[in-house]
Tab-separated table of C-alpha atoms and ligand atoms in Angstrom:
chain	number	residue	atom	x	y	z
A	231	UNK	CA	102.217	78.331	95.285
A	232	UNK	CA	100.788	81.007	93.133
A	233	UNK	CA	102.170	81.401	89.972
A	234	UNK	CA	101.955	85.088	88.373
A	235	UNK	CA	102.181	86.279	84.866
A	236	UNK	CA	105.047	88.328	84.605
A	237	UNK	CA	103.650	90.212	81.332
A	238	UNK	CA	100.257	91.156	83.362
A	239	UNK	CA	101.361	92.778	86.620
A	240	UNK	CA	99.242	95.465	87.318
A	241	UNK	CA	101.026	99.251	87.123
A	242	UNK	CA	99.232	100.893	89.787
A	243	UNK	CA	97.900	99.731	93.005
A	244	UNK	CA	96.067	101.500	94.996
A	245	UNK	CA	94.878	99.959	98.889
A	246	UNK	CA	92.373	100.975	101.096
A	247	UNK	CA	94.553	99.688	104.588
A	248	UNK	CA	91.575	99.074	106.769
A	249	UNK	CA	91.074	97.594	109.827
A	250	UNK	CA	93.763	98.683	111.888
A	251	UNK	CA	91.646	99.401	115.287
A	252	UNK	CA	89.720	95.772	114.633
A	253	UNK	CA	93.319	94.093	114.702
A	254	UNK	CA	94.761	95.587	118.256
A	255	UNK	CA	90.933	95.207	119.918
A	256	UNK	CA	91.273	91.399	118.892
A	257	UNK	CA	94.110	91.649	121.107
A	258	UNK	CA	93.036	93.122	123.887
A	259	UNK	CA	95.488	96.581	122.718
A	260	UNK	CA	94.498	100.091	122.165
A	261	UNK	CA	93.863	101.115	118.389
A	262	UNK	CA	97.142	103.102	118.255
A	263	UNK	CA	98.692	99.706	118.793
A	264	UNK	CA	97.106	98.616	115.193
A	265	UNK	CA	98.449	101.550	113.821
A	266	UNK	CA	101.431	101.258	114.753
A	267	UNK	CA	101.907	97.324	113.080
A	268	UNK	CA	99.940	99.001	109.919
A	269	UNK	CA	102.794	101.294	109.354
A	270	UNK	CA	105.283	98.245	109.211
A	271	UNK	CA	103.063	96.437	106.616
A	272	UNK	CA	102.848	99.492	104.563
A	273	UNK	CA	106.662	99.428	104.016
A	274	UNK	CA	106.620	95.645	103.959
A	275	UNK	CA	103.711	95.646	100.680
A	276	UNK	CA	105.631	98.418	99.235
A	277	UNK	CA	108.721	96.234	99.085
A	278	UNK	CA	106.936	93.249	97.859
A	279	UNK	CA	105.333	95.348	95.615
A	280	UNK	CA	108.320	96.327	94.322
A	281	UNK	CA	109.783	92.938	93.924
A	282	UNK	CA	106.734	92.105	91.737
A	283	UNK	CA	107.379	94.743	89.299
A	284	UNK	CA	104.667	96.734	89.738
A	285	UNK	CA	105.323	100.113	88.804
A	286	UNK	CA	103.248	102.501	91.606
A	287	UNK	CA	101.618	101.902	94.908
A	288	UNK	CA	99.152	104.123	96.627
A	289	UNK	CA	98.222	103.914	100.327
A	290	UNK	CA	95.054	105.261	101.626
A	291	UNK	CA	96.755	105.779	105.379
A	292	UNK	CA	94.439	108.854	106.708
A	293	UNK	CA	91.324	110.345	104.948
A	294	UNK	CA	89.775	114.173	105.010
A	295	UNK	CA	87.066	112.195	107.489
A	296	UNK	CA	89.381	110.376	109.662
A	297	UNK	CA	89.955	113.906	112.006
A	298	UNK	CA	86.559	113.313	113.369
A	299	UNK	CA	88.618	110.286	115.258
A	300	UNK	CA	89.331	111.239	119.397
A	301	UNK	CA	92.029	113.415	119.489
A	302	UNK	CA	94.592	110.808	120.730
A	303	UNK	CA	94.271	108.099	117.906
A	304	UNK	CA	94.141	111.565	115.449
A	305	UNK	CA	97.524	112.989	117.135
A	306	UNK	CA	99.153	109.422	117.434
A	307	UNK	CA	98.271	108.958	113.377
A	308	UNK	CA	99.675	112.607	112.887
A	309	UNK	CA	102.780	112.024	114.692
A	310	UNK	CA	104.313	108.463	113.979
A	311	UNK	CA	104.380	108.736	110.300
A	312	UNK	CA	106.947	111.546	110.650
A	313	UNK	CA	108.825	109.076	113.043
A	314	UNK	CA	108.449	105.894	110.977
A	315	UNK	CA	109.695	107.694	107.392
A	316	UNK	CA	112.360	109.417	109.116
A	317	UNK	CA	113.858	105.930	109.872
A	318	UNK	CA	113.619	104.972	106.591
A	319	UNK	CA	115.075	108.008	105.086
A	320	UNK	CA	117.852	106.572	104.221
A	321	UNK	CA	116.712	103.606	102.369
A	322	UNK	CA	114.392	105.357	100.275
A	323	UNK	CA	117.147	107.804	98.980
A	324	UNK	CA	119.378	105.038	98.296
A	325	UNK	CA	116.687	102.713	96.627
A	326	UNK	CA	115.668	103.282	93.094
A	327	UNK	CA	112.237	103.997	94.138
A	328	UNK	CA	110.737	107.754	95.189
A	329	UNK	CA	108.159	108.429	97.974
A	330	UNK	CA	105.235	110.604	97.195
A	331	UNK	CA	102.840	112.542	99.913
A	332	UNK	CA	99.047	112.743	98.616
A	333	UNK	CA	96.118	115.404	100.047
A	334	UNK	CA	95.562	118.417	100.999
A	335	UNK	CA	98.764	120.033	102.670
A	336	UNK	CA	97.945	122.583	104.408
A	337	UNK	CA	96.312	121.112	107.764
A	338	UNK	CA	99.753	118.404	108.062
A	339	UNK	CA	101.959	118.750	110.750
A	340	UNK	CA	104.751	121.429	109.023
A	341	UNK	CA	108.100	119.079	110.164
A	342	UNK	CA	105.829	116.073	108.019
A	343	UNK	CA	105.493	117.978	104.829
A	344	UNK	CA	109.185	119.278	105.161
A	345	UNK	CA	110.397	115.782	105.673
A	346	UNK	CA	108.557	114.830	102.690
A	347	UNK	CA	109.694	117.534	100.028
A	348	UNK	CA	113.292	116.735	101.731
A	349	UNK	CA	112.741	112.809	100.263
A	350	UNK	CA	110.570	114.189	97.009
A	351	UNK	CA	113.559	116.186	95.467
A	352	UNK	CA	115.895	113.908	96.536
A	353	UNK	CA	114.040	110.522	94.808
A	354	UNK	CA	112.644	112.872	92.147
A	355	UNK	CA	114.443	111.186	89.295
A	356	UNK	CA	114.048	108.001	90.263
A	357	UNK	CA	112.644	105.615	87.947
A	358	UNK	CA	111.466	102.584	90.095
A	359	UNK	CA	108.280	101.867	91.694
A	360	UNK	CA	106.543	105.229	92.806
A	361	UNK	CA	105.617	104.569	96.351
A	362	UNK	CA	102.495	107.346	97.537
A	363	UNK	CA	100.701	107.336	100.922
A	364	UNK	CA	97.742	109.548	100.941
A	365	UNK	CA	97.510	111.689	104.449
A	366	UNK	CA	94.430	114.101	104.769
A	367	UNK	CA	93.118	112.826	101.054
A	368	UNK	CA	89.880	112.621	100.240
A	369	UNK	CA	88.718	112.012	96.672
A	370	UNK	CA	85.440	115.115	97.216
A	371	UNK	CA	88.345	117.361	98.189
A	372	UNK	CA	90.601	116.315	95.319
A	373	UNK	CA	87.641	116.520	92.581
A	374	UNK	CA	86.645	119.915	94.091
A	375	UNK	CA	89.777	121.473	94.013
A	376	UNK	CA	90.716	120.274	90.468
A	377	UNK	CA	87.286	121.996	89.650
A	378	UNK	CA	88.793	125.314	91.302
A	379	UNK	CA	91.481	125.240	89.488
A	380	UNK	CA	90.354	124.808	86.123
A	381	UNK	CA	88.315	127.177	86.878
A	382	UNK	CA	91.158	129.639	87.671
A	383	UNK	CA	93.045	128.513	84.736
A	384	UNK	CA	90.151	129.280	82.179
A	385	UNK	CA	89.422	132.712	83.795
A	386	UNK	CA	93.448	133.476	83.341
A	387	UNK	CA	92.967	132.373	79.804
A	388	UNK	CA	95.270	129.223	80.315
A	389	UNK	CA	92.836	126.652	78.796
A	390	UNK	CA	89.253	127.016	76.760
A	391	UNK	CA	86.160	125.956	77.514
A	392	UNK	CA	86.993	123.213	74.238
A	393	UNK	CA	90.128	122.046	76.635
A	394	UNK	CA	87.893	120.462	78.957
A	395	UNK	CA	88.341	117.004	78.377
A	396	UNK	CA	88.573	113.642	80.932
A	397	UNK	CA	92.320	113.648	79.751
A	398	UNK	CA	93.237	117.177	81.040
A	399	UNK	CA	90.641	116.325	84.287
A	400	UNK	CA	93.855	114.170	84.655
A	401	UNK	CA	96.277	116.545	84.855
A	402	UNK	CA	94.336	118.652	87.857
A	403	UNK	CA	94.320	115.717	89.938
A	404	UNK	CA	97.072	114.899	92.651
A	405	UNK	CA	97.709	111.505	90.839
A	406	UNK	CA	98.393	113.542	87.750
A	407	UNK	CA	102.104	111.760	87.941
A	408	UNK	CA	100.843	108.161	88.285
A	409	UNK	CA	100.151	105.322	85.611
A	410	UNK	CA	96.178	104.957	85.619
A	411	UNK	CA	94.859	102.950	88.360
A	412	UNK	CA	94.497	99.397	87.869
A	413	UNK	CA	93.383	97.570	91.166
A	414	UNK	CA	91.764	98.771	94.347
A	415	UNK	CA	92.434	96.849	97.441
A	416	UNK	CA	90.466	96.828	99.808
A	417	UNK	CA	91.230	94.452	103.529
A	418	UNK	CA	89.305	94.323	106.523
A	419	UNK	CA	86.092	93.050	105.065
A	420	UNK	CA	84.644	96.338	104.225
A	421	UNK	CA	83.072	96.501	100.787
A	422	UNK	CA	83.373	100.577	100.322
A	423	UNK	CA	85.528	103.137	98.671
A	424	UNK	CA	85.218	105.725	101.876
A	425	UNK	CA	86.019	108.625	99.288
A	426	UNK	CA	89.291	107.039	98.048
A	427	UNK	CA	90.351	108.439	94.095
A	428	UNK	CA	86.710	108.127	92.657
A	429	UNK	CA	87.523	109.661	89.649
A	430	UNK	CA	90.595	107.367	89.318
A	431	UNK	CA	88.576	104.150	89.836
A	432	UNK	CA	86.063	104.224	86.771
A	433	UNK	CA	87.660	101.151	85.346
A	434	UNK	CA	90.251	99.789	87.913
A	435	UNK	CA	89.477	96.173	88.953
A	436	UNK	CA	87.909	95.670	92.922
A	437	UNK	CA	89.371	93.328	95.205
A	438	UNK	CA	87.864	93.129	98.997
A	439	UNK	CA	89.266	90.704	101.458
A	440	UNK	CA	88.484	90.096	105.308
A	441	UNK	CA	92.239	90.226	106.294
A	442	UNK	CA	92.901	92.976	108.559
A	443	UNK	CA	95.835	95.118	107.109
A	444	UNK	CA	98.084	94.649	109.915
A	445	UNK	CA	97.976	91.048	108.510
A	446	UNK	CA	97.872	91.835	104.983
A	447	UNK	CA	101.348	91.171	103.166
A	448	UNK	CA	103.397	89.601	100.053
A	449	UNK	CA	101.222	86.306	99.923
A	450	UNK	CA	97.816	88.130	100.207
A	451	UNK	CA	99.352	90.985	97.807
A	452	UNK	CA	100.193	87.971	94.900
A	453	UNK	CA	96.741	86.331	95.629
A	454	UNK	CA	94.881	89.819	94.667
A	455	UNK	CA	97.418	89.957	91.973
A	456	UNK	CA	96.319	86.569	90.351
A	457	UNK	CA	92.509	87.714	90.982
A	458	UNK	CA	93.718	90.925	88.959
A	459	UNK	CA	94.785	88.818	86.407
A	460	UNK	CA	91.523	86.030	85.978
A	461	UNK	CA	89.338	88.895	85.196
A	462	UNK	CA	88.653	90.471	81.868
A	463	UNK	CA	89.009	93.802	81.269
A	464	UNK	CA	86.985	94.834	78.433
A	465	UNK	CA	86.512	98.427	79.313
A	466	UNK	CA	82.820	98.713	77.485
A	467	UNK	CA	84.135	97.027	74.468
A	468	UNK	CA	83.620	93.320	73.731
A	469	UNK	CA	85.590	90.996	72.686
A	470	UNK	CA	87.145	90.152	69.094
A	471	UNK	CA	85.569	86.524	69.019
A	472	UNK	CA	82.363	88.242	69.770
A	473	UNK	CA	82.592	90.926	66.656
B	763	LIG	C1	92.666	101.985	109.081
B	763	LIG	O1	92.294	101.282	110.208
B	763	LIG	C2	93.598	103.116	109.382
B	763	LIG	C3	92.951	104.434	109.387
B	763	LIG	C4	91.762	104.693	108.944
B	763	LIG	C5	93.719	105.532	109.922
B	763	LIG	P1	91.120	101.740	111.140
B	763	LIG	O2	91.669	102.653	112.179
B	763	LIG	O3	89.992	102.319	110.355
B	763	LIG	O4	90.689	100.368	111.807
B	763	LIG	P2	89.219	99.810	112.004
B	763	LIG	O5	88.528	99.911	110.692
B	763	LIG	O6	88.578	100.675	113.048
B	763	LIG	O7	89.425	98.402	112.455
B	764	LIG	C1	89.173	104.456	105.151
B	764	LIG	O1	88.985	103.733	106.325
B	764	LIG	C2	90.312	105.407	105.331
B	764	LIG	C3	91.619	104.789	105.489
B	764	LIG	C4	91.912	103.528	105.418
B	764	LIG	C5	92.689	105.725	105.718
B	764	LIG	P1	87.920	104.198	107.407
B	764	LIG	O2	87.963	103.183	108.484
B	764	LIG	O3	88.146	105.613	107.790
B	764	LIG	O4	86.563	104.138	106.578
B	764	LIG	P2	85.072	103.844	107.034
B	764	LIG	O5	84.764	104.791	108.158
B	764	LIG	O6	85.035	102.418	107.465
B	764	LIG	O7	84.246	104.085	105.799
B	765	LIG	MG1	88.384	101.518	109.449
């Protein structure tokens, strides 16, 4: 059994749930039937997540590039989320927890973005973990229209040109909410970000494994946890010892 520092759980995880499709093939199923388990793991990490203390949890479930997918697996993806979060409405509203939709909004189903804000306002002053599944988010999108909007906000006189710092960068990005990122999962064997929060990643710690996600869950969430915490996170700086 793994033991885990209490003191060093990581704040903010983010997860790159990959290899959905790869799972159902293996079993002779169509790729909507990998989905379909994915979505069940995503609530079961988020709970276990949860029970570890860490404080936020991002999902990577669809990306900006995943609409170039046939038109069933795209309409299947589009559809069951509203499903799946409807049935856990209830639990999220009564947990201590909140439940965040990342990306762009404006090419979501409208009943999935009303369903959201309907669980957003209601969780809104929750303090426990912050639970965020990113839908139509793509990190080229995100940058670009932080850029825009600076942009807008400098021409309106908002902010100088002397404002422009990474710490306001922060503020114009849709994880403007969220404690800074400090591990990236990533399953299925893959060893690539696939525009996931680029900006967000400069100095979060990497963790790739070969489990598919449908088979990810709490014991292969602690054993990137203890990974997390062997490594040494100097961020450019070196040690005391070594002064
Ligand atoms: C991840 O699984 C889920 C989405 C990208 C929507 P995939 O659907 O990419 O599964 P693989 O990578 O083809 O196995
Ligand atoms: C990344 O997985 C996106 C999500 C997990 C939602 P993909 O399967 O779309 O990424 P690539 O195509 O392998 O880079
Ligand atoms: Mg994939």
């Amino acid at each position: 059994m793994i033991n885990l520092d209490k003191n060093r759980i990581p704040k903010h995880i983010a997860i790159i749930c990959d290899g959905n499709g790869r799972w159902a093939k293996k079993r002779g199923m169509p790729r909507t039937y990998g989905h379909r388990k994915g979505g069940f793991t995503i609530r079961d990490v988020a709970r276990a997540a949860n029970e570890l203390g860490v404080k936020a949890i991002t999902f990577y479930c669809f990306s900006t590039e995943n609409w170039n997918r046939p038109a069933e697996e795209v309409n299947y993806l589009m559809s069951a989320p509203l499903r799946y979060v409807k049935r856990y409405k209830k639990d999220v509203i009564n947990s201590s927890g909140s439940l965040h939709l990342i990306g762009r909004k404006d090419r979501l189903p409208k009943p999935l973005l009303d369903l959201f804000n309907e669980i957003e306002e209601a969780t809104k002053d929750h303090t426990g973990i912050s639970v965020n599944l990113c839908v139509d988010y793509g990190s080229y999108d995100e940058l670009t229209t932080a850029i825009k909007n600076i942009c807008k906000d400098y021409k309106d006189d908002k902010i100088t040109l002397d404002d422009i710092k990474p710490e306001l960068m922060n503020n114009y990005l849709m994880t403007k909410d969220l404690p800074p990122l400090d591990l990236l999962i990533r399953t299925s064997g893959e060893y690539r970000i696939s525009n996931f929060l680029l900006w967000q990643l400069a100095y979060s710690e990497l963790y790739f494994t070969d489990v598919l996600w449908p088979d990810f869950n709490k014991d292969e969430l602690i054993k990137a946890i203890a990974d997390y915490q062997g490594r040494d996170r100097r961020f450019g700086a070196i040690k005391d010892e070594n002064k």
